[in-house]
Coordinates of C-alpha atoms in Angstrom, one line a residue:
Chain Y
M1 CA 114.6 -166.0 -133.6
S2 CA 114.4 -165.5 -137.3
A3 CA 113.1 -162.4 -139.0
T4 CA 109.8 -163.8 -140.0
V5 CA 108.3 -164.1 -136.5
T6 CA 104.8 -162.6 -136.5
A7 CA 103.8 -159.8 -134.2
D8 CA 101.8 -162.2 -132.0
Q9 CA 104.8 -164.5 -131.3
R10 CA 106.9 -161.4 -130.8
L11 CA 104.5 -160.0 -128.2
S12 CA 104.1 -163.6 -126.4
Q13 CA 107.9 -163.6 -126.2
A14 CA 107.9 -160.0 -124.6
K15 CA 105.4 -161.1 -122.0
R16 CA 107.6 -164.2 -121.3
I17 CA 110.5 -161.9 -120.6
T18 CA 108.5 -159.5 -118.4
V19 CA 107.1 -162.4 -116.3
G20 CA 110.5 -164.0 -116.0
Y21 CA 112.2 -160.8 -115.0
G22 CA 109.5 -160.0 -112.4
F23 CA 109.9 -163.5 -111.0
W24 CA 113.7 -163.0 -110.9
I25 CA 113.2 -159.8 -108.9
F26 CA 111.1 -161.8 -106.3
L27 CA 113.8 -164.6 -106.2
L28 CA 116.4 -161.8 -105.3
S29 CA 114.2 -160.5 -102.6
D30 CA 113.8 -164.0 -101.2
I31 CA 117.5 -164.4 -101.2
V32 CA 117.7 -161.2 -99.3
M33 CA 115.4 -162.8 -96.7
F34 CA 117.6 -165.7 -96.5
A35 CA 120.6 -163.5 -96.1
C36 CA 118.9 -162.2 -92.9
F37 CA 118.5 -165.8 -91.5
F38 CA 122.3 -166.5 -92.6
A39 CA 123.4 -163.3 -90.7
T40 CA 121.3 -164.4 -87.7
Y41 CA 122.9 -167.8 -87.7
A42 CA 126.3 -166.4 -88.1
V43 CA 126.0 -164.0 -85.1
L44 CA 124.4 -166.8 -82.9
V45 CA 126.4 -169.9 -83.9
G46 CA 128.6 -169.7 -80.7
A47 CA 125.6 -169.2 -78.4
T48 CA 125.1 -172.7 -77.4
D49 CA 124.4 -172.0 -73.7
G50 CA 126.4 -175.2 -72.7
G51 CA 124.3 -177.4 -75.1
P52 CA 125.4 -179.4 -78.1
D53 CA 127.2 -177.5 -80.9
G54 CA 127.3 -178.3 -84.6
R55 CA 130.2 -180.6 -84.3
Q56 CA 128.3 -182.9 -82.0
L57 CA 124.8 -182.7 -83.9
F58 CA 125.7 -182.7 -87.8
H59 CA 126.3 -185.9 -89.6
L60 CA 128.1 -185.2 -93.1
D61 CA 126.9 -188.5 -94.6
G62 CA 123.2 -187.5 -94.4
V63 CA 124.0 -183.9 -95.7
A64 CA 126.1 -185.2 -98.7
I65 CA 123.1 -187.4 -99.8
E66 CA 120.8 -184.5 -99.4
T67 CA 123.1 -182.3 -101.5
A68 CA 123.3 -185.1 -104.1
C69 CA 119.5 -185.2 -104.2
L70 CA 119.0 -181.6 -104.6
L71 CA 121.7 -181.1 -107.3
A72 CA 120.3 -184.1 -109.3
S73 CA 116.8 -182.7 -109.0
S74 CA 118.1 -179.2 -110.4
F75 CA 119.5 -181.3 -113.3
T76 CA 116.3 -183.2 -114.0
C77 CA 114.3 -179.8 -113.6
G78 CA 116.5 -178.3 -116.3
L79 CA 115.7 -181.4 -118.5
A80 CA 112.1 -180.9 -117.9
S81 CA 112.2 -177.3 -119.0
M82 CA 114.0 -178.3 -122.1
A83 CA 111.5 -181.1 -122.9
A84 CA 108.6 -178.5 -122.3
G85 CA 110.4 -176.2 -124.7
N86 CA 110.4 -178.9 -127.3
R87 CA 106.7 -180.0 -126.6
N88 CA 108.0 -183.6 -125.5
A89 CA 105.3 -184.6 -123.1
I90 CA 106.9 -188.0 -122.1
T91 CA 110.2 -186.7 -121.3
F92 CA 108.6 -183.7 -119.5
Y93 CA 106.7 -186.0 -117.3
V94 CA 109.5 -188.4 -116.5
A95 CA 111.9 -185.5 -115.7
M96 CA 109.2 -183.9 -113.4
A97 CA 108.6 -187.2 -111.6
M98 CA 112.3 -187.6 -111.0
T99 CA 112.5 -184.1 -109.7
L100 CA 109.7 -184.8 -107.3
G101 CA 111.1 -188.0 -106.0
L102 CA 114.5 -186.4 -105.4
G103 CA 113.0 -183.4 -103.7
A104 CA 110.8 -185.7 -101.6
V105 CA 113.8 -187.7 -100.5
F106 CA 115.6 -184.5 -99.6
L107 CA 112.7 -183.3 -97.4
G108 CA 112.3 -186.6 -95.8
M109 CA 115.8 -186.9 -94.8
E110 CA 115.7 -183.3 -93.5
A111 CA 112.5 -183.9 -91.4
T112 CA 114.2 -187.2 -90.0
E113 CA 117.2 -185.2 -89.0
F114 CA 115.1 -182.5 -87.4
L115 CA 113.2 -185.1 -85.4
S116 CA 116.2 -187.0 -84.3
M117 CA 117.8 -183.8 -83.0
A118 CA 114.6 -182.8 -81.2
A119 CA 114.4 -186.5 -79.6
R120 CA 118.0 -185.9 -78.3
G121 CA 117.0 -182.8 -76.5
A122 CA 118.3 -180.5 -79.2
G123 CA 115.4 -178.8 -80.4
P124 CA 114.9 -175.1 -81.3
T125 CA 114.2 -174.2 -77.7
R126 CA 117.6 -175.5 -76.4
S127 CA 120.0 -172.6 -77.2
A128 CA 120.0 -169.5 -79.6
F129 CA 122.4 -171.5 -81.8
L130 CA 119.7 -174.1 -82.2
S131 CA 116.8 -171.6 -82.8
A132 CA 118.8 -170.0 -85.7
F133 CA 119.7 -173.3 -87.0
F134 CA 116.2 -174.5 -87.1
A135 CA 114.9 -171.1 -88.5
L136 CA 117.4 -171.1 -91.4
V137 CA 117.5 -174.8 -92.3
G138 CA 113.6 -175.1 -91.7
C139 CA 112.9 -172.0 -93.9
H140 CA 114.8 -173.6 -96.8
G141 CA 112.9 -176.8 -96.2
V142 CA 109.5 -175.0 -96.2
H143 CA 110.5 -173.6 -99.6
V144 CA 111.4 -176.9 -100.9
G145 CA 108.0 -178.2 -99.6
V146 CA 106.2 -175.4 -101.4
G147 CA 108.3 -176.1 -104.5
L148 CA 107.2 -179.7 -104.5
L149 CA 103.4 -178.7 -104.3
W150 CA 104.0 -176.2 -107.2
L151 CA 105.7 -179.0 -109.2
M152 CA 102.7 -181.3 -108.8
T153 CA 100.4 -178.3 -109.8
M154 CA 102.4 -177.6 -112.8
V155 CA 102.4 -181.4 -114.0
A156 CA 98.5 -181.2 -113.6
Q157 CA 98.3 -178.1 -115.7
V158 CA 100.4 -179.5 -118.4
Y159 CA 98.4 -182.5 -118.4
A160 CA 95.0 -180.7 -118.4
K161 CA 95.9 -177.8 -120.7
G162 CA 99.0 -178.7 -122.6
F163 CA 102.1 -176.6 -123.6
R164 CA 100.2 -173.4 -123.6
A165 CA 102.1 -170.0 -123.6
D166 CA 100.7 -169.1 -120.2
I167 CA 101.5 -172.5 -118.7
L168 CA 105.1 -172.4 -120.2
R169 CA 105.4 -168.9 -118.5
R170 CA 104.5 -170.4 -115.1
L171 CA 106.7 -173.4 -115.8
L172 CA 109.7 -170.9 -116.5
C173 CA 109.0 -169.4 -113.0
F174 CA 108.8 -172.9 -111.3
T175 CA 112.2 -173.6 -113.0
L176 CA 113.8 -170.5 -111.8
F177 CA 112.5 -171.1 -108.3
W178 CA 113.9 -174.6 -108.0
H179 CA 117.3 -173.6 -109.4
A180 CA 117.4 -170.8 -106.8
L181 CA 116.7 -173.2 -103.9
D182 CA 119.6 -175.2 -105.0
I183 CA 121.8 -172.2 -105.0
I184 CA 120.6 -171.3 -101.4
W185 CA 121.2 -174.9 -100.3
V186 CA 124.9 -174.6 -101.6
A187 CA 125.4 -171.6 -99.2
L188 CA 123.6 -173.5 -96.5
F189 CA 125.5 -176.8 -96.5
T190 CA 128.7 -174.8 -96.7
V191 CA 128.0 -172.3 -93.9
V192 CA 126.0 -174.5 -91.6
Y193 CA 127.2 -178.1 -92.0
L194 CA 130.6 -178.0 -93.5
I195 CA 132.0 -175.1 -91.7
G196 CA 130.2 -176.2 -88.6
V197 CA 132.2 -179.5 -88.3
A198 CA 135.4 -178.4 -89.9
P199 CA 138.4 -178.6 -87.6
Chain K
M1 CA 106.9 -159.8 -146.0
I2 CA 108.6 -159.0 -142.6
E3 CA 106.3 -157.5 -140.1
P4 CA 107.6 -154.5 -138.3
D5 CA 109.0 -155.0 -134.7
P6 CA 106.2 -154.3 -132.2
L7 CA 108.5 -153.7 -129.4
P8 CA 111.9 -152.6 -130.7
G9 CA 114.8 -152.8 -128.3
V10 CA 113.3 -155.6 -125.9
A11 CA 115.6 -158.3 -125.1
E12 CA 114.7 -161.6 -126.7
V13 CA 115.6 -164.2 -123.9
A14 CA 113.8 -164.2 -120.5
P15 CA 115.8 -164.9 -117.3
G16 CA 116.5 -168.7 -116.8
E17 CA 115.7 -169.5 -120.5
P18 CA 118.3 -171.5 -122.3
P19 CA 119.4 -169.4 -125.3
A20 CA 117.9 -170.4 -128.6
E21 CA 120.0 -173.4 -129.7
S22 CA 119.6 -177.1 -130.5
S23 CA 118.4 -179.4 -127.7
E24 CA 121.7 -181.5 -127.8
Q25 CA 123.6 -178.3 -127.0
G26 CA 121.0 -177.3 -124.3
I27 CA 121.3 -180.7 -122.5
L28 CA 125.1 -180.5 -123.0
G29 CA 125.1 -177.2 -121.0
Y30 CA 123.2 -178.9 -118.0
V31 CA 125.4 -181.9 -118.0
V32 CA 128.5 -179.6 -117.9
G33 CA 127.0 -177.7 -115.0
L34 CA 126.0 -180.9 -113.2
V35 CA 129.6 -182.2 -113.5
L36 CA 131.2 -179.0 -112.5
A37 CA 128.9 -178.5 -109.5
S38 CA 129.3 -182.2 -108.4
G39 CA 133.1 -181.9 -108.5
L40 CA 133.0 -178.7 -106.4
T41 CA 130.6 -180.3 -103.8
A42 CA 132.8 -183.3 -103.7
V43 CA 136.0 -181.2 -103.1
S44 CA 134.2 -179.3 -100.4
F45 CA 133.3 -182.5 -98.4
Y46 CA 136.6 -184.1 -99.0
I47 CA 138.7 -181.1 -97.6
T48 CA 136.2 -180.8 -94.6
R49 CA 136.8 -184.6 -93.6
G50 CA 140.5 -185.1 -94.7
N51 CA 143.6 -183.9 -92.9
L52 CA 145.1 -182.9 -96.2
F53 CA 144.8 -179.1 -95.5
W54 CA 146.1 -176.8 -92.9
S55 CA 142.9 -176.6 -90.8
P56 CA 142.7 -172.8 -90.3
S57 CA 142.5 -172.4 -94.1
I58 CA 139.6 -174.8 -94.6
S59 CA 136.8 -172.4 -93.9
T60 CA 138.1 -169.9 -96.3
A61 CA 138.6 -172.6 -98.8
L62 CA 135.1 -173.9 -98.3
I63 CA 133.5 -170.3 -98.8
V64 CA 135.4 -169.7 -102.0
L65 CA 134.3 -173.1 -103.2
A66 CA 130.6 -172.4 -102.6
I67 CA 130.8 -169.0 -104.3
A68 CA 132.4 -170.8 -107.3
Q69 CA 129.6 -173.4 -107.2
M70 CA 126.9 -170.7 -107.1
G71 CA 128.5 -169.1 -110.2
I72 CA 128.3 -172.4 -111.9
H73 CA 124.6 -172.8 -111.0
L74 CA 123.9 -169.3 -112.3
V75 CA 125.6 -169.8 -115.7
F76 CA 124.8 -173.3 -116.5
F77 CA 121.3 -173.9 -114.8
L78 CA 119.9 -170.3 -114.6
H79 CA 121.6 -169.2 -117.9
I80 CA 122.6 -165.9 -116.4
T81 CA 125.1 -164.4 -119.0
S82 CA 126.7 -161.1 -119.4
G83 CA 125.4 -160.9 -123.0
P84 CA 123.3 -157.9 -124.2
D85 CA 120.0 -159.8 -123.5
G86 CA 120.9 -160.3 -120.0
T87 CA 121.9 -156.7 -118.9
N88 CA 118.7 -156.2 -116.8
T89 CA 119.0 -159.6 -115.1
V90 CA 122.7 -159.2 -114.2
L91 CA 122.0 -155.6 -112.9
A92 CA 119.3 -156.8 -110.6
L93 CA 121.6 -159.8 -109.5
A94 CA 124.4 -157.3 -108.8
F95 CA 122.1 -155.1 -106.6
G96 CA 120.8 -158.3 -104.8
V97 CA 124.4 -159.5 -104.1
L98 CA 125.3 -156.0 -102.7
I99 CA 122.2 -156.2 -100.2
V100 CA 123.3 -159.7 -99.1
F101 CA 126.7 -158.7 -98.6
L102 CA 125.7 -155.5 -96.6
I103 CA 123.4 -157.6 -94.4
I104 CA 125.8 -160.4 -93.7
A105 CA 129.0 -158.3 -93.2
G106 CA 127.0 -155.5 -91.5
S107 CA 125.4 -157.6 -89.0
L108 CA 128.6 -159.6 -88.2
W109 CA 130.5 -156.3 -87.8
I110 CA 128.1 -154.7 -85.6
M111 CA 127.3 -157.4 -83.4
A112 CA 131.3 -158.3 -82.8
N113 CA 131.6 -154.6 -82.1
L114 CA 128.7 -154.6 -79.5
N115 CA 130.0 -157.9 -78.1
H116 CA 133.5 -156.4 -77.7
N117 CA 132.3 -153.2 -75.9
M118 CA 129.9 -155.1 -73.7
L119 CA 130.7 -155.7 -69.9
P120 CA 131.4 -159.3 -69.2
M121 CA 128.1 -161.1 -68.0
D122 CA 129.1 -161.7 -64.3
R123 CA 129.8 -158.0 -63.9
I124 CA 126.5 -157.1 -65.2
M125 CA 124.9 -159.5 -62.8
N126 CA 126.7 -157.8 -60.0
M127 CA 125.6 -154.4 -61.0
Q128 CA 122.0 -155.5 -60.9
R129 CA 122.1 -156.8 -57.3

């Protein structure tokens, strides 16, 4: 920032920092909640009660595509936030649409995986391992679903109200949320899927 | 004329905000992050499938790769830096990491200990008869 900013701009930036910091604290508490689900999963991973374990259930090809989708959507979300900072509406809409599409593909693949597991008799009621699995992965999926609703809301707000300071603050929170979901997915595909099928 | 600073000492960059720079540099940061994260992900999937590594070492390697990738995400996507603007953000993150570590390590430790001290299930069943 140059030395010639007005007091109004300075106050607006201070509010942006306060909002971003507050949302960062919320995200950390959300990550602590995920840590509880991860701890539950790690304790119960061997409790299959004679049912199928991860090695029989998980298909890494699908997980690799899901991971690629979420990583690419994190990238396009970053591009959208930069476009919003530059007041570039076309780039913003295109990047947000790509984020929405990639997130929807991720969610669809996860839903298909859950349904096929349940159809094979490996639903959440089969064993403690599967209860913990569906709770952990499902909780992340619910977060992605909420994130997609929030994304569409943000696009509508930018469309209706433009790049106002308050809209940009909400957009900052959404960007933080979406990147945090990708960080949780990194822990998730490593701990659940990769270590689950590793020799 | 330069106006007086209404809030002296307040940091100038919000968490998650790219530092003030040209948009080419900003996009370059995201591209570098994407390339590094994709590379680490590819290595993770590769060592899980291949027979390249001594199998007991694979889970440790996977956890190290995941922690490295989370660091990449924090730096290049969330723009968490150790600079003076980010002190509060980094301190909050450090506290969060401490709590996460206590929950996961503590749960595994106490449950393994209880499991170790518990009677085998068939003997419990016999006692209940």
